[in-house]
Amino acid sequence: MPLFLSSGDVLADRRFDFARDLLARGDAPGAADLLLQAIELAPAFASAWFALGEIRADRLNDRAGAIEAFQQARDADHSDRHGAGLRLMRLGASELDAMTPAYVTSLFDQYAPRFEASLVGELGYRGPELLRDAVLAVCAADRPPRFAQVIDLGCGTGLVGRLFQPLAEMIVGFDLSAQMLAQARGSGAYARLVQADLVEGLRGESSGSADLVLAADVLIYIRDAAPLLREAARVLKPGGLLAVTAETHAGEGVALTDGLRFAQSESYLRDELQRAGLQVALVQPASARNEHQAPLPGLVAVAVKP
């Protein structure tokens, strides 16, 4: 369900609910009109502005009107919990930039209760398995490796932790979302869980303390991967591994997809891993999830700290 932030005006909120009902019945113009009525009652109603922007962009083919509405939504909520800035980027109305922490936190706090059913059950998510298979391929040992300390970046509900638990003596999980961490805590896979921005969380870890750093479906929420990769390289011991999954695209650099996630080209990912001081051991095509019943283009990569 989309994020809803009350306007503080009962009548305005009610018109928003009526608009949502009309849209569900296929009446986009009627829903847009009701949202405008709600905005007249509460001019700083961020959720109404954002919903109006979506209708104008996705249903009414009104790009200029959508840009105006998304700008108003962002102005009404400076932390941009709805992600209006991303919609403006996708419409070409602003430069490619980072997702706000408030947007990512809100997204996953809402998503946590149904995360695994939706991602694994409906979208065929296989990011953790891709990481495990890639790590085992790079280790190429006669028997499975054993890692003293593993860091799971963006641990979510604990899918990666549960899968890597047989290979690890201790796993530490980082995530922005308190609701996701509550789910991960119940998995029993983690010795320690930390609610933090991932770069800031890594900065709190000692240099050379980790044998393996994992990032499944993390780069899709990061515009500039360099700070995260540098910190991951710092906390790794010599010989330690960093394993990541990413969405990719046919161009160069970083692009914002229709799904409002960031996709990295293979050359960009290789270059950033090397700039972080890591040696690329494996990069190969691998789709971590489906979208519209088709595998999304993706990559799995493993790099080694010299």
Tab-separated table of C-alpha atoms in Angstrom:
chain	number	residue	atom	x	y	z
A	1	MET	CA	0.000	0.000	0.000
A	2	PRO	CA	1.386	3.461	-0.888
A	3	LEU	CA	2.596	5.665	1.943
A	4	PHE	CA	-0.102	7.927	3.414
A	5	LEU	CA	0.701	10.990	5.515
A	6	SER	CA	-2.416	12.592	6.977
A	7	SER	CA	-3.060	16.223	6.099
A	8	GLY	CA	-4.416	16.887	9.571
A	9	ASP	CA	-7.752	17.855	8.002
A	10	VAL	CA	-10.455	15.187	8.267
A	11	LEU	CA	-12.317	16.353	5.158
A	12	ALA	CA	-9.150	16.483	3.077
A	13	ASP	CA	-8.169	12.984	4.193
A	14	ARG	CA	-11.642	11.728	3.352
A	15	ARG	CA	-11.428	13.155	-0.163
A	16	PHE	CA	-8.069	11.419	-0.545
A	17	ASP	CA	-9.705	8.086	0.386
A	18	PHE	CA	-12.557	8.690	-2.072
A	19	ALA	CA	-9.993	9.510	-4.762
A	20	ARG	CA	-8.191	6.236	-4.122
A	21	ASP	CA	-11.475	4.352	-4.455
A	22	LEU	CA	-12.278	6.089	-7.743
A	23	LEU	CA	-8.844	5.302	-9.116
A	24	ALA	CA	-9.277	1.622	-8.197
A	25	ARG	CA	-12.485	1.671	-10.273
A	26	GLY	CA	-10.616	3.142	-13.249
A	27	ASP	CA	-11.783	6.757	-12.998
A	28	ALA	CA	-8.438	8.596	-13.127
A	29	PRO	CA	-9.885	12.041	-14.055
A	30	GLY	CA	-12.414	11.814	-11.205
A	31	ALA	CA	-9.685	10.781	-8.770
A	32	ALA	CA	-7.490	13.685	-9.868
A	33	ASP	CA	-10.373	16.115	-9.334
A	34	LEU	CA	-10.985	14.806	-5.805
A	35	LEU	CA	-7.288	15.130	-4.992
A	36	LEU	CA	-7.373	18.755	-6.121
A	37	GLN	CA	-10.337	19.307	-3.796
A	38	ALA	CA	-8.319	17.768	-0.955
A	39	ILE	CA	-5.392	20.054	-1.757
A	40	GLU	CA	-7.678	23.109	-1.697
A	41	LEU	CA	-8.555	22.187	1.882
A	42	ALA	CA	-4.944	21.332	2.840
A	43	PRO	CA	-2.413	22.976	0.470
A	44	ALA	CA	0.587	21.181	2.051
A	45	PHE	CA	-0.988	17.713	1.758
A	46	ALA	CA	2.084	15.801	0.533
A	47	SER	CA	0.315	12.470	-0.040
A	48	ALA	CA	-2.383	14.108	-2.165
A	49	TRP	CA	0.183	15.983	-4.263
A	50	PHE	CA	2.171	12.790	-4.791
A	51	ALA	CA	-0.903	10.732	-5.733
A	52	LEU	CA	-1.948	13.487	-8.131
A	53	GLY	CA	1.509	13.397	-9.712
A	54	GLU	CA	1.268	9.644	-10.212
A	55	ILE	CA	-2.156	9.917	-11.846
A	56	ARG	CA	-1.018	12.702	-14.147
A	57	ALA	CA	2.158	10.853	-15.125
A	58	ASP	CA	0.832	7.294	-15.373
A	59	ARG	CA	-2.827	7.685	-16.334
A	60	LEU	CA	-3.395	11.128	-17.894
A	61	ASN	CA	-0.190	11.614	-19.909
A	62	ASP	CA	0.266	15.046	-18.366
A	63	ARG	CA	4.023	15.403	-17.889
A	64	ALA	CA	4.022	19.106	-16.996
A	65	GLY	CA	1.194	18.620	-14.493
A	66	ALA	CA	2.963	15.607	-12.988
A	67	ILE	CA	6.185	17.572	-12.545
A	68	GLU	CA	4.292	20.358	-10.784
A	69	ALA	CA	2.556	17.899	-8.451
A	70	PHE	CA	5.746	16.013	-7.578
A	71	GLN	CA	7.545	19.294	-6.881
A	72	GLN	CA	4.723	20.306	-4.558
A	73	ALA	CA	4.866	16.905	-2.815
A	74	ARG	CA	8.600	17.262	-2.246
A	75	ASP	CA	8.215	20.826	-0.982
A	76	ALA	CA	5.479	19.739	1.433
A	77	ASP	CA	7.673	16.976	2.901
A	78	HIS	CA	11.337	17.963	2.749
A	79	SER	CA	12.476	14.495	3.826
A	80	ASP	CA	10.636	13.198	0.722
A	81	ARG	CA	9.229	10.040	2.258
A	82	HIS	CA	7.123	9.414	-0.858
A	83	GLY	CA	10.070	9.537	-3.261
A	84	ALA	CA	8.802	12.490	-5.306
A	85	GLY	CA	12.410	13.368	-6.111
A	86	LEU	CA	12.854	10.012	-7.833
A	87	ARG	CA	9.776	10.593	-9.951
A	88	LEU	CA	11.147	13.999	-10.944
A	89	MET	CA	14.448	12.393	-11.935
A	90	ARG	CA	12.619	9.800	-13.999
A	91	LEU	CA	10.636	12.557	-15.741
A	92	GLY	CA	13.875	14.375	-16.548
A	93	ALA	CA	12.941	17.331	-14.366
A	94	SER	CA	15.969	17.028	-12.048
A	95	GLU	CA	19.470	15.578	-12.089
A	96	LEU	CA	20.168	12.034	-10.964
A	97	ASP	CA	20.753	12.138	-7.219
A	98	ALA	CA	20.665	9.968	-4.094
A	99	MET	CA	17.488	8.559	-2.593
A	100	THR	CA	16.687	10.250	0.702
A	101	PRO	CA	17.217	8.074	3.804
A	102	ALA	CA	13.655	8.900	4.886
A	103	TYR	CA	12.276	7.477	1.626
A	104	VAL	CA	14.258	4.233	1.957
A	105	THR	CA	13.314	3.868	5.623
A	106	SER	CA	9.612	4.506	4.972
A	107	LEU	CA	9.618	2.127	2.020
A	108	PHE	CA	11.012	-0.787	4.007
A	109	ASP	CA	9.236	-0.085	7.279
A	110	GLN	CA	5.971	-0.471	5.344
A	111	TYR	CA	7.240	-3.420	3.334
A	112	ALA	CA	8.659	-5.455	6.252
A	113	PRO	CA	5.559	-7.510	7.218
A	114	ARG	CA	5.035	-8.779	3.654
A	115	PHE	CA	8.626	-8.506	2.403
A	116	GLU	CA	9.459	-12.179	2.018
A	117	ALA	CA	6.046	-13.206	0.688
A	118	SER	CA	6.191	-10.455	-1.928
A	119	LEU	CA	9.850	-10.522	-2.895
A	120	VAL	CA	10.459	-14.259	-2.793
A	121	GLY	CA	6.978	-15.585	-3.457
A	122	GLU	CA	5.826	-13.113	-6.114
A	123	LEU	CA	9.058	-11.775	-7.652
A	124	GLY	CA	11.184	-14.903	-7.442
A	125	TYR	CA	13.935	-13.144	-5.510
A	126	ARG	CA	17.201	-15.097	-5.506
A	127	GLY	CA	19.839	-12.551	-4.491
A	128	PRO	CA	21.120	-14.477	-1.439
A	129	GLU	CA	21.561	-17.663	-3.460
A	130	LEU	CA	23.458	-15.754	-6.152
A	131	LEU	CA	25.838	-14.375	-3.518
A	132	ARG	CA	26.391	-17.772	-1.923
A	133	ASP	CA	27.106	-19.476	-5.236
A	134	ALA	CA	29.463	-16.684	-6.328
A	135	VAL	CA	31.374	-16.734	-3.044
A	136	LEU	CA	31.750	-20.518	-3.187
A	137	ALA	CA	32.916	-20.295	-6.808
A	138	VAL	CA	35.617	-17.783	-5.904
A	139	CYS	CA	36.744	-19.775	-2.876
A	140	ALA	CA	36.921	-22.916	-5.046
A	141	ALA	CA	37.781	-25.115	-2.061
A	142	ASP	CA	37.258	-28.843	-1.675
A	143	ARG	CA	34.989	-28.116	1.267
A	144	PRO	CA	32.839	-25.067	2.099
A	145	PRO	CA	34.753	-22.084	3.520
A	146	ARG	CA	34.242	-20.820	7.045
A	147	PHE	CA	34.145	-17.074	7.734
A	148	ALA	CA	34.873	-15.760	11.218
A	149	GLN	CA	32.941	-12.496	10.798
A	150	VAL	CA	30.424	-11.679	8.090
A	151	ILE	CA	28.776	-8.281	7.580
A	152	ASP	CA	25.379	-8.293	5.874
A	153	LEU	CA	24.642	-4.844	4.450
A	154	GLY	CA	20.942	-4.051	4.060
A	155	CYS	CA	20.125	-7.271	5.872
A	156	GLY	CA	16.345	-6.804	5.621
A	157	THR	CA	14.442	-9.665	7.184
A	158	GLY	CA	17.509	-11.916	7.314
A	159	LEU	CA	17.351	-13.877	4.061
A	160	VAL	CA	21.099	-13.561	3.497
A	161	GLY	CA	21.943	-14.216	7.135
A	162	ARG	CA	19.941	-17.429	7.251
A	163	LEU	CA	21.567	-18.732	4.069
A	164	PHE	CA	25.132	-17.877	5.137
A	165	GLN	CA	24.740	-18.969	8.753
A	166	PRO	CA	26.280	-22.432	8.127
A	167	LEU	CA	29.368	-20.713	6.664
A	168	ALA	CA	29.852	-18.084	9.393
A	169	GLU	CA	30.920	-17.990	13.000
A	170	MET	CA	29.309	-14.568	13.462
A	171	ILE	CA	27.089	-12.375	11.271
A	172	VAL	CA	26.473	-8.656	11.798
A	173	GLY	CA	23.502	-7.043	10.041
A	174	PHE	CA	22.970	-3.393	9.090
A	175	ASP	CA	19.720	-1.832	7.910
A	176	LEU	CA	17.976	1.557	7.995
A	177	SER	CA	14.575	0.061	8.735
A	178	ALA	CA	13.663	-0.770	12.335
A	179	GLN	CA	10.819	-2.971	11.107
A	180	MET	CA	13.156	-4.991	8.898
A	181	LEU	CA	15.594	-5.414	11.781
A	182	ALA	CA	12.777	-6.681	13.990
A	183	GLN	CA	12.132	-9.403	11.412
A	184	ALA	CA	15.849	-10.197	11.119
A	185	ARG	CA	16.163	-10.483	14.903
A	186	GLY	CA	13.600	-13.256	14.877
A	187	SER	CA	15.682	-15.258	12.405
A	188	GLY	CA	18.338	-15.986	15.013
A	189	ALA	CA	21.067	-15.663	12.355
A	190	TYR	CA	22.699	-12.489	13.659
A	191	ALA	CA	25.066	-11.918	16.563
A	192	ARG	CA	24.502	-8.171	16.241
A	193	LEU	CA	22.032	-5.944	14.396
A	194	VAL	CA	22.579	-2.232	13.800
A	195	GLN	CA	20.060	0.356	12.599
A	196	ALA	CA	22.133	2.766	10.556
A	197	ASP	CA	22.894	4.235	7.182
A	198	LEU	CA	25.167	1.611	5.652
A	199	VAL	CA	28.189	3.849	5.124
A	200	GLU	CA	27.906	5.292	8.630
A	201	GLY	CA	27.405	1.833	10.065
A	202	LEU	CA	30.553	0.535	8.404
A	203	ARG	CA	32.511	3.515	9.706
A	204	GLY	CA	31.794	2.247	13.201
A	205	GLU	CA	33.497	-1.066	12.450
A	206	SER	CA	37.224	-1.653	12.995
A	207	SER	CA	39.539	-1.809	10.009
A	208	GLY	CA	40.404	-5.336	8.971
A	209	SER	CA	37.718	-6.904	11.156
A	210	ALA	CA	35.588	-8.752	8.578
A	211	ASP	CA	36.239	-11.799	6.439
A	212	LEU	CA	33.203	-11.345	4.193
A	213	VAL	CA	30.948	-8.393	3.377
A	214	LEU	CA	27.663	-9.111	1.579
A	215	ALA	CA	25.330	-6.673	-0.172
A	216	ALA	CA	22.292	-8.296	-1.768
A	217	ASP	CA	20.078	-5.817	-3.621
A	218	VAL	CA	21.755	-2.857	-1.883
A	219	LEU	CA	23.310	-1.016	-4.814
A	220	ILE	CA	19.880	-0.587	-6.391
A	221	TYR	CA	19.158	2.032	-3.715
A	222	ILE	CA	22.519	3.834	-3.994
A	223	ARG	CA	23.322	6.484	-6.603
A	224	ASP	CA	27.050	6.657	-5.849
A	225	ALA	CA	28.517	3.303	-4.820
A	226	ALA	CA	32.033	4.628	-4.133
A	227	PRO	CA	31.662	5.571	-0.412
A	228	LEU	CA	30.075	2.229	0.456
A	229	LEU	CA	32.647	0.206	-1.459
A	230	ARG	CA	35.539	2.119	0.112
A	231	GLU	CA	34.233	1.470	3.629
A	232	ALA	CA	33.570	-2.169	2.843
A	233	ALA	CA	37.158	-2.526	1.598
A	234	ARG	CA	38.491	-0.859	4.763
A	235	VAL	CA	36.743	-3.241	7.141
A	236	LEU	CA	37.846	-6.335	5.233
A	237	LYS	CA	40.890	-8.321	6.295
A	238	PRO	CA	43.543	-9.013	3.640
A	239	GLY	CA	42.126	-11.864	1.596
A	240	GLY	CA	38.569	-10.957	2.643
A	241	LEU	CA	35.731	-10.935	0.133
A	242	LEU	CA	33.059	-8.435	-0.869
A	243	ALA	CA	30.093	-9.920	-2.748
A	244	VAL	CA	27.302	-7.802	-4.270
A	245	THR	CA	24.324	-8.081	-6.559
A	246	ALA	CA	23.226	-5.210	-8.781
A	247	GLU	CA	20.732	-4.385	-11.478
A	248	THR	CA	22.382	-3.419	-14.738
A	249	HIS	CA	21.688	-1.670	-18.021
A	250	ALA	CA	23.157	-1.526	-21.509
A	251	GLY	CA	24.565	1.995	-21.236
A	252	GLU	CA	27.372	3.482	-19.180
A	253	GLY	CA	27.497	4.582	-15.552
A	254	VAL	CA	24.366	4.612	-13.396
A	255	ALA	CA	20.752	4.864	-14.584
A	256	LEU	CA	17.405	5.166	-12.808
A	257	THR	CA	15.070	2.394	-13.960
A	258	ASP	CA	11.309	2.444	-14.500
A	259	GLY	CA	11.082	0.684	-11.141
A	260	LEU	CA	12.771	3.702	-9.493
A	261	ARG	CA	15.905	1.743	-8.632
A	262	PHE	CA	19.485	2.424	-9.684
A	263	ALA	CA	21.161	0.177	-12.247
A	264	GLN	CA	24.945	0.040	-12.660
A	265	SER	CA	26.714	-0.844	-15.885
A	266	GLU	CA	29.274	-3.640	-15.657
A	267	SER	CA	32.132	-1.260	-16.455
A	268	TYR	CA	31.006	1.137	-13.705
A	269	LEU	CA	30.849	-1.653	-11.122
A	270	ARG	CA	34.257	-3.019	-12.074
A	271	ASP	CA	35.833	0.438	-11.998
A	272	GLU	CA	34.367	1.336	-8.595
A	273	LEU	CA	35.463	-1.955	-7.041
A	274	GLN	CA	38.997	-1.366	-8.295
A	275	ARG	CA	38.994	2.267	-7.127
A	276	ALA	CA	38.039	1.014	-3.669
A	277	GLY	CA	41.269	-0.983	-3.627
A	278	LEU	CA	39.737	-4.375	-4.357
A	279	GLN	CA	40.652	-6.979	-6.954
A	280	VAL	CA	37.720	-8.162	-9.034
A	281	ALA	CA	37.512	-11.937	-8.877
A	282	LEU	CA	34.150	-12.505	-10.561
A	283	VAL	CA	31.535	-10.468	-12.423
A	284	GLN	CA	28.804	-12.272	-14.300
A	285	PRO	CA	25.229	-11.703	-15.491
A	286	ALA	CA	22.698	-12.851	-12.899
A	287	SER	CA	19.116	-11.752	-12.388
A	288	ALA	CA	18.161	-11.401	-8.731
A	289	ARG	CA	14.436	-10.874	-9.297
A	290	ASN	CA	11.628	-10.788	-11.833
A	291	GLU	CA	9.597	-7.799	-12.929
A	292	HIS	CA	6.483	-8.070	-15.118
A	293	GLN	CA	7.059	-11.842	-15.212
A	294	ALA	CA	10.537	-11.476	-16.751
A	295	PRO	CA	14.021	-11.623	-15.181
A	296	LEU	CA	15.542	-8.201	-14.577
A	297	PRO	CA	19.032	-7.727	-16.057
A	298	GLY	CA	21.526	-7.969	-13.222
A	299	LEU	CA	25.071	-8.731	-12.114
A	300	VAL	CA	26.731	-10.613	-9.306
A	301	ALA	CA	30.277	-9.631	-8.380
A	302	VAL	CA	32.905	-10.790	-5.908
A	303	ALA	CA	36.066	-8.817	-5.144
A	304	VAL	CA	39.062	-9.608	-2.933
A	305	LYS	CA	41.039	-7.308	-0.654
A	306	PRO	CA	44.734	-7.781	-1.500
